[in-house]
mmCIF file of C-alpha atoms in Angstrom:
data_model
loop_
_atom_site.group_PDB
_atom_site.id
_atom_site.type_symbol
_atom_site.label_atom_id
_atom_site.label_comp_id
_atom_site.label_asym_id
_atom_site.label_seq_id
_atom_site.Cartn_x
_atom_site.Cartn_y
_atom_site.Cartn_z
ATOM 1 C CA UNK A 18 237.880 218.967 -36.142
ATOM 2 C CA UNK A 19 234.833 217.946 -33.955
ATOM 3 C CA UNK A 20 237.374 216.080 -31.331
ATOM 4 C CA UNK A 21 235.597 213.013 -32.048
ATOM 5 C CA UNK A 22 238.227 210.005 -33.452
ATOM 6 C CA UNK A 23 237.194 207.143 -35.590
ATOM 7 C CA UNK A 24 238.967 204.452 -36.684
ATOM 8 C CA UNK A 25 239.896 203.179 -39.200
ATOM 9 C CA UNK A 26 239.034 205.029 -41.650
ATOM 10 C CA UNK A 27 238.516 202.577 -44.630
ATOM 11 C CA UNK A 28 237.858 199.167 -43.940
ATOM 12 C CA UNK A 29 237.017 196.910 -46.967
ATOM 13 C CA UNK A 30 236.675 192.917 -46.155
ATOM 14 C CA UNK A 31 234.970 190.033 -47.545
ATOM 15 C CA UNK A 32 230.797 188.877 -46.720
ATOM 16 C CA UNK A 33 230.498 186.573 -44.010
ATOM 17 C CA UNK A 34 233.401 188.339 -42.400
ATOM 18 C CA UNK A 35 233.304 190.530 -38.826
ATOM 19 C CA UNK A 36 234.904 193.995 -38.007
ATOM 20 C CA UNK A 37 235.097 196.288 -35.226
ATOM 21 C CA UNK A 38 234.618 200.317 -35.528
ATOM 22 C CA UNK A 39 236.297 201.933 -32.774
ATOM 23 C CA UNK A 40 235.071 205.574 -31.857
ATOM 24 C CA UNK A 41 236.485 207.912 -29.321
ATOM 25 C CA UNK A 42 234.275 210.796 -28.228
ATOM 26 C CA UNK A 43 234.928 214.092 -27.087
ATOM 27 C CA UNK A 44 236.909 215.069 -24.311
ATOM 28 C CA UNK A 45 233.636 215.005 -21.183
ATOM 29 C CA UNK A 46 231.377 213.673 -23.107
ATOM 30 C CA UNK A 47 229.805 210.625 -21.824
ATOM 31 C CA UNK A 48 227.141 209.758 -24.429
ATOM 32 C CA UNK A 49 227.927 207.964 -27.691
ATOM 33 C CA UNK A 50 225.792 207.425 -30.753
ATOM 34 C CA UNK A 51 226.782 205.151 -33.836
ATOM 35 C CA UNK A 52 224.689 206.340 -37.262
ATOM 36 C CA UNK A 53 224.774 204.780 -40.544
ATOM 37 C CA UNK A 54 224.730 206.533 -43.774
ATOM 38 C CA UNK A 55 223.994 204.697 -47.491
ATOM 39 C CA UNK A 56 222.567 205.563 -50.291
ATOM 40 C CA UNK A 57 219.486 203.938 -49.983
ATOM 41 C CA UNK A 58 218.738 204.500 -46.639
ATOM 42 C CA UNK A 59 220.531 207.743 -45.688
ATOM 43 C CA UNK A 60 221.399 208.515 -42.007
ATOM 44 C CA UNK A 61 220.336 205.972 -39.415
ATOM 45 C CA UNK A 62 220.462 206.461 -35.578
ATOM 46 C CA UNK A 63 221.635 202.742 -34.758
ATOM 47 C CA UNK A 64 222.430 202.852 -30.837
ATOM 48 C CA UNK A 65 223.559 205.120 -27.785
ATOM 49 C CA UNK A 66 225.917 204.584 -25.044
ATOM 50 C CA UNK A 67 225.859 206.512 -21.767
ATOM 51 C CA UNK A 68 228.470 206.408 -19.538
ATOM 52 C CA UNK A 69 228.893 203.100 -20.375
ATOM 53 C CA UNK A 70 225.099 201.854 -20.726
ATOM 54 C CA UNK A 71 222.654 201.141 -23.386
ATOM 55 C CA UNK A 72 220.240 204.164 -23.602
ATOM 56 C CA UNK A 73 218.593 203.516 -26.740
ATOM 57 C CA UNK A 74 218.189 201.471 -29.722
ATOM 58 C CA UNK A 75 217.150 202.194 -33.690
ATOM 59 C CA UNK A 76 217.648 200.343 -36.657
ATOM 60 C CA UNK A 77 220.425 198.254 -35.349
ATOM 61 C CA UNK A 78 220.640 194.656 -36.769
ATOM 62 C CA UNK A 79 221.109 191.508 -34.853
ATOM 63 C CA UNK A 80 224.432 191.163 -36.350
ATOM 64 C CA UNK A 81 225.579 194.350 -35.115
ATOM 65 C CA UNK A 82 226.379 194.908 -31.400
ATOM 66 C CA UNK A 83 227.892 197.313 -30.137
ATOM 67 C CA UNK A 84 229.672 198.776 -26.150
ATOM 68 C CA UNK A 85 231.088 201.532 -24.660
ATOM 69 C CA UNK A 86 234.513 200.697 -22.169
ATOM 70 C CA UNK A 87 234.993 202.739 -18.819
ATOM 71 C CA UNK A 88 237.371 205.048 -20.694
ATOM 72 C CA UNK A 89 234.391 206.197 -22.665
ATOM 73 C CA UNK A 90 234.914 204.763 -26.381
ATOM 74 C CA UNK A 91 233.114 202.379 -27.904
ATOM 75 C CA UNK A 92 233.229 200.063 -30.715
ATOM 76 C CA UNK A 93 230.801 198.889 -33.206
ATOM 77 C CA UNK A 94 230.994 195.134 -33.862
ATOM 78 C CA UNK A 95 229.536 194.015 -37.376
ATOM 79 C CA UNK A 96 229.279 190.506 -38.377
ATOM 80 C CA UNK A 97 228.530 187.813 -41.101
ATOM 81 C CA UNK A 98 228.626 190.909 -43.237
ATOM 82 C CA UNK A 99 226.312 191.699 -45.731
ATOM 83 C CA UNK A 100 226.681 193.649 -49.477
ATOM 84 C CA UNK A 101 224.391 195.514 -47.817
ATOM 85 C CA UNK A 102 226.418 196.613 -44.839
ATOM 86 C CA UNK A 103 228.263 198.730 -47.131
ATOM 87 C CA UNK A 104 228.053 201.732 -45.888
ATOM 88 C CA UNK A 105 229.393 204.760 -43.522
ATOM 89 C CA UNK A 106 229.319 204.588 -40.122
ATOM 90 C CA UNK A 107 229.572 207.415 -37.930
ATOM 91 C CA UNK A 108 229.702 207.928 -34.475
ATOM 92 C CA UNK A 109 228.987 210.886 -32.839
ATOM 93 C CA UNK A 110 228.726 212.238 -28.775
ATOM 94 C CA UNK A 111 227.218 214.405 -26.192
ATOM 95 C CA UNK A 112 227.980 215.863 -23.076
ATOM 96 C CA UNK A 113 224.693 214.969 -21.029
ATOM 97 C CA UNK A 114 222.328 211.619 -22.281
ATOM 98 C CA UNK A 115 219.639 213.569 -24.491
ATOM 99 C CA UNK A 116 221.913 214.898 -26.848
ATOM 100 C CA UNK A 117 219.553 218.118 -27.030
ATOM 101 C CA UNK A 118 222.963 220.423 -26.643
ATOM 102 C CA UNK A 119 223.947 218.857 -30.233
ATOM 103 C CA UNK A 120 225.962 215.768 -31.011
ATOM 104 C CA UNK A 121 229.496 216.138 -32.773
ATOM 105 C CA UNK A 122 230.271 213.378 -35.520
ATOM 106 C CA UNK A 123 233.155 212.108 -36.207
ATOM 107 C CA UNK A 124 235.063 211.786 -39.362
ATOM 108 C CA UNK A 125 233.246 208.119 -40.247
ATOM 109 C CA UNK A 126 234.635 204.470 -41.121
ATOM 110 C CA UNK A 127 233.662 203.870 -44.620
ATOM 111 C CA UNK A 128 232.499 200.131 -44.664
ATOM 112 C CA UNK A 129 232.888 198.479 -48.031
ATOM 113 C CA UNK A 130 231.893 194.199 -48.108
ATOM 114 C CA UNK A 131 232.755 192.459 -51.628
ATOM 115 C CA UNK B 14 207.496 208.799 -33.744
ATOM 116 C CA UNK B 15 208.929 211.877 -35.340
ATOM 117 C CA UNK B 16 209.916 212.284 -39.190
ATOM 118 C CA UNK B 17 211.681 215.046 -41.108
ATOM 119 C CA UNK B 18 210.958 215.868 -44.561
ATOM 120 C CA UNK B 19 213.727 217.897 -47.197
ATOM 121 C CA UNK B 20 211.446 219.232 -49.934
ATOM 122 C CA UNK B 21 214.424 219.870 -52.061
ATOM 123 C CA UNK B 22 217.082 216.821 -52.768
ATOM 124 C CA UNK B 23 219.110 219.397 -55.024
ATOM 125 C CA UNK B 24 219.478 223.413 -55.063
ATOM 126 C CA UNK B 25 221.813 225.094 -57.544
ATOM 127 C CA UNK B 26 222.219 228.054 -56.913
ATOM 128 C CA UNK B 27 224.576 231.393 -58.715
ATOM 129 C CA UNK B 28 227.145 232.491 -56.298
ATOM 130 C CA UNK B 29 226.067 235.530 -54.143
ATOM 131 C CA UNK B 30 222.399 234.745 -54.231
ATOM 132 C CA UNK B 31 220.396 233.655 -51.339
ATOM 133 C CA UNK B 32 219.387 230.496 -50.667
ATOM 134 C CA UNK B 33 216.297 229.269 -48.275
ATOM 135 C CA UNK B 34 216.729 224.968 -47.638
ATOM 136 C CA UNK B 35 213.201 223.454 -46.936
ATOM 137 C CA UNK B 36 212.934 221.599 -43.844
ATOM 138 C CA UNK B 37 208.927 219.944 -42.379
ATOM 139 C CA UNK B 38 208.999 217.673 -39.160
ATOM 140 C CA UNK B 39 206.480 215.646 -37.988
ATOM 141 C CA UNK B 40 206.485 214.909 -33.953
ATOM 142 C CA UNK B 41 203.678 214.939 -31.753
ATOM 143 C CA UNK B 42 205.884 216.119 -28.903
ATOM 144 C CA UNK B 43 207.729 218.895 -28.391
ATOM 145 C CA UNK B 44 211.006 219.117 -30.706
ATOM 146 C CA UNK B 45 214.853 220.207 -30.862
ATOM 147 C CA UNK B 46 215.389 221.087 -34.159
ATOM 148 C CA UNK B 47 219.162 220.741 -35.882
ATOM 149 C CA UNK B 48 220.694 221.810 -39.289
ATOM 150 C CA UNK B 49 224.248 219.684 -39.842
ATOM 151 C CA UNK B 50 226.520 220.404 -42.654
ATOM 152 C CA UNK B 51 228.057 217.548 -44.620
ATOM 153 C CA UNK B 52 231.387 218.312 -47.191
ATOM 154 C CA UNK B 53 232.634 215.603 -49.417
ATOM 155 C CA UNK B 54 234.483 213.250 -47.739
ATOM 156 C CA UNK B 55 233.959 214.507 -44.076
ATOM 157 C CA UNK B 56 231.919 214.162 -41.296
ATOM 158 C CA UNK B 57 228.760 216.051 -40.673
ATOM 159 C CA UNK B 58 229.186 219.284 -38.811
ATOM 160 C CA UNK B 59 226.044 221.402 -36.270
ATOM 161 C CA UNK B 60 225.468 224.421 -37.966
ATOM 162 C CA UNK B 61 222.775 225.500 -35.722
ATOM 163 C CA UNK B 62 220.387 223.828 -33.502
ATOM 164 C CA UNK B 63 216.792 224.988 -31.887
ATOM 165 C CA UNK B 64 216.286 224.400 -28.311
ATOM 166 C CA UNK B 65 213.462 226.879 -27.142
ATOM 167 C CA UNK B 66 213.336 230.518 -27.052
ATOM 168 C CA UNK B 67 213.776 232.943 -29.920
ATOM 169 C CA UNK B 68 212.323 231.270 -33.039
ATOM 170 C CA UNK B 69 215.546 232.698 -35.643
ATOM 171 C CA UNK B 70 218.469 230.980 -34.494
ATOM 172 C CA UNK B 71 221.780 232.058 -36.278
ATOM 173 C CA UNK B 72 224.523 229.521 -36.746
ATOM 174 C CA UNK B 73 228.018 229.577 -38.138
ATOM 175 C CA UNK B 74 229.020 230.452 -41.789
ATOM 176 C CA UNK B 75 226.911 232.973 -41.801
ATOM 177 C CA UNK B 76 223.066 230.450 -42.026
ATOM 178 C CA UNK B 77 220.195 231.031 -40.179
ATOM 179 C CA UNK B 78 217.332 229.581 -39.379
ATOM 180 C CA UNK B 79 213.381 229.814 -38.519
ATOM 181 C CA UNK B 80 211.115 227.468 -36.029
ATOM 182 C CA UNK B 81 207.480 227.690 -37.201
ATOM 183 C CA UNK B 82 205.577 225.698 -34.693
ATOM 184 C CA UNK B 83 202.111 226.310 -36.636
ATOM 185 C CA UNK B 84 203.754 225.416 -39.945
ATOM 186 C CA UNK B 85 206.183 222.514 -38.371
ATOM 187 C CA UNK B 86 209.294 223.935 -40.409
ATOM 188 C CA UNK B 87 212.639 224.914 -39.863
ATOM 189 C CA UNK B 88 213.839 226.456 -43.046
ATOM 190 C CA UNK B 89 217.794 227.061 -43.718
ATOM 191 C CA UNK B 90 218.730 230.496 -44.976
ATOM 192 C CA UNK B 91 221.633 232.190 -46.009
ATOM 193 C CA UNK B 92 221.371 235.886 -47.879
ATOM 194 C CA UNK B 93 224.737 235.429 -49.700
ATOM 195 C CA UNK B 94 226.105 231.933 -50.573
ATOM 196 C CA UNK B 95 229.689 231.487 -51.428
ATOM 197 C CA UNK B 96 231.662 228.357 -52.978
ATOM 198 C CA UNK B 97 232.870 227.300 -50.441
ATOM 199 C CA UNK B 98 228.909 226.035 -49.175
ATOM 200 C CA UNK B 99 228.679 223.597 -51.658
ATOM 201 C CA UNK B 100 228.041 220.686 -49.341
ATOM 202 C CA UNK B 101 225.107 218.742 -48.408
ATOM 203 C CA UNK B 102 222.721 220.015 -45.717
ATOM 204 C CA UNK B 103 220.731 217.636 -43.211
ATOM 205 C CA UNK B 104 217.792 218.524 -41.291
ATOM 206 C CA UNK B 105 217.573 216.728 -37.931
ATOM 207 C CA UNK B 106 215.234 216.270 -34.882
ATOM 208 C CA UNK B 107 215.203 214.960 -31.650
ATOM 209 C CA UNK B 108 211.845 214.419 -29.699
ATOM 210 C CA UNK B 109 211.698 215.672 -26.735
ATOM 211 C CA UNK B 110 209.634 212.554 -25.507
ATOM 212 C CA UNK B 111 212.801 210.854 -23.269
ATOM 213 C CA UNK B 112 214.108 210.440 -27.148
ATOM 214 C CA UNK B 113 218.091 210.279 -27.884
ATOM 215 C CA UNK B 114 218.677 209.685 -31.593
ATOM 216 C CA UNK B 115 218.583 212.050 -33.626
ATOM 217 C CA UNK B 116 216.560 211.425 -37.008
ATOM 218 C CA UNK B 117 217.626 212.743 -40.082
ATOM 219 C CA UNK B 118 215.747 213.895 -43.367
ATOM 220 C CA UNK B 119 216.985 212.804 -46.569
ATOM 221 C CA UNK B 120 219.498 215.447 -47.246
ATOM 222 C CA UNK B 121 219.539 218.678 -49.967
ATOM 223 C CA UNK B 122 222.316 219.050 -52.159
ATOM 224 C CA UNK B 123 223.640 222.577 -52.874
ATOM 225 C CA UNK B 124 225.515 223.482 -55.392
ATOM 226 C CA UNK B 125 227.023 226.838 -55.805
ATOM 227 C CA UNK B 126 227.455 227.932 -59.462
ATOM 228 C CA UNK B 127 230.015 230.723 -59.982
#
């Protein structure tokens, strides 16, 4: 158990449809990352959250947003949802901003669109 | 911007053997190098991680692995693999350019074979 909490743990819903991911990190840590993992694409960094700030973005559509509340979790907001979206999504943190001491994942939301 | 490359998408291998899981980077910065571990079904868990320093960096379970900076590999190695490894392994870096994410290679499955 990395301490990191994700939820929920399936979601499956309908295209053109929004969801929310809901992550919270580690005990101290103040940095937050959301990856997303599919077949085609494998593991994608998508954003980080630091202390409650954007620090850096990746492959993130415009669809997707995403924010990080003053108690330190953060949610993942996907919408008009895709096939493609299907995926999981995993969110992962860090005690300082770089993320160079290692980031701990959490268990994932699997994200399935029909 | 940095890339990893996994030679190897697959590796059976008999239980009790060693096992050595390619791993090339690409960065023209200076790099922190991770190995995580992903089971079915879970999350992905560090297994070891290269900051700076000694270039053999042992991890948990019993892997190990090697920084070549001339080579620009980080090879996973374990003398003596057991069932229980059958997972997939991701090689991961993070530039050490003011860069957060962490980018992954495509994965290597192993498979033990009793």
């Amino acid at each position: 158990d990395s301490g990191v909490t994700q939820t929920p743990k399936h979601l499956i819903t309908a295209t053109g449809q929004r969801v929310t991911l809901r992550c919270s990190p580690r005990s101290g840590d103040l940095s937050v990352y959301w990856y997303q993992q599919s077949l085609d694409q494998g593991l994608q960094f998508l954003i980080q959250y630091y202390n409650g700030e954007e620090r850096a973005k990746g492959n993130i559509l415009e669809r997707f947003s995403a924010q990080q509340f003053p108690d330190l979790h953060s949610e993942l907001n996907l919408s008009s949802l895709e096939l493609g979206d299907s995926a999981l999504y995993f969110c992962a943190s860090s005690r300082r901003d770089g993320g160079a001491v290692g980031q701990f994942f959490g268990p994932g939301t699997r994200l399935t669109v029909l | 911007a940095q890339s990893v490359t996994q030679l190897d998408s697959q590796v059976p291998v008999f239980e009790e053997a060693p096992v050595e899981l390619r791993c090339n980077y690409s960065s023209s910065v200076s790099v922190y190098l991770f190995w995580y571990v992903q089971y079915p079904n879970q999350g992905l868990q560090l297994l070891l991680k290269y900051l700076s320093g000694s270039t053999l960096v042992k991890g948990i379970n019993g892997f190990e692995a090697e920084f070549n900076k001339s080579q620009t590999s980080f090879h996973l190695r374990k003398p003596s693999v057991h069932i229980s490894d059958t997972a997939e392994y991701f090689c991961a870096v993070i530039s050490g350019a003011g860069s957060y994410q962490l980018t992954f290679g495509k994965g290597t499955k192993l498979s033990v074979i009793p």
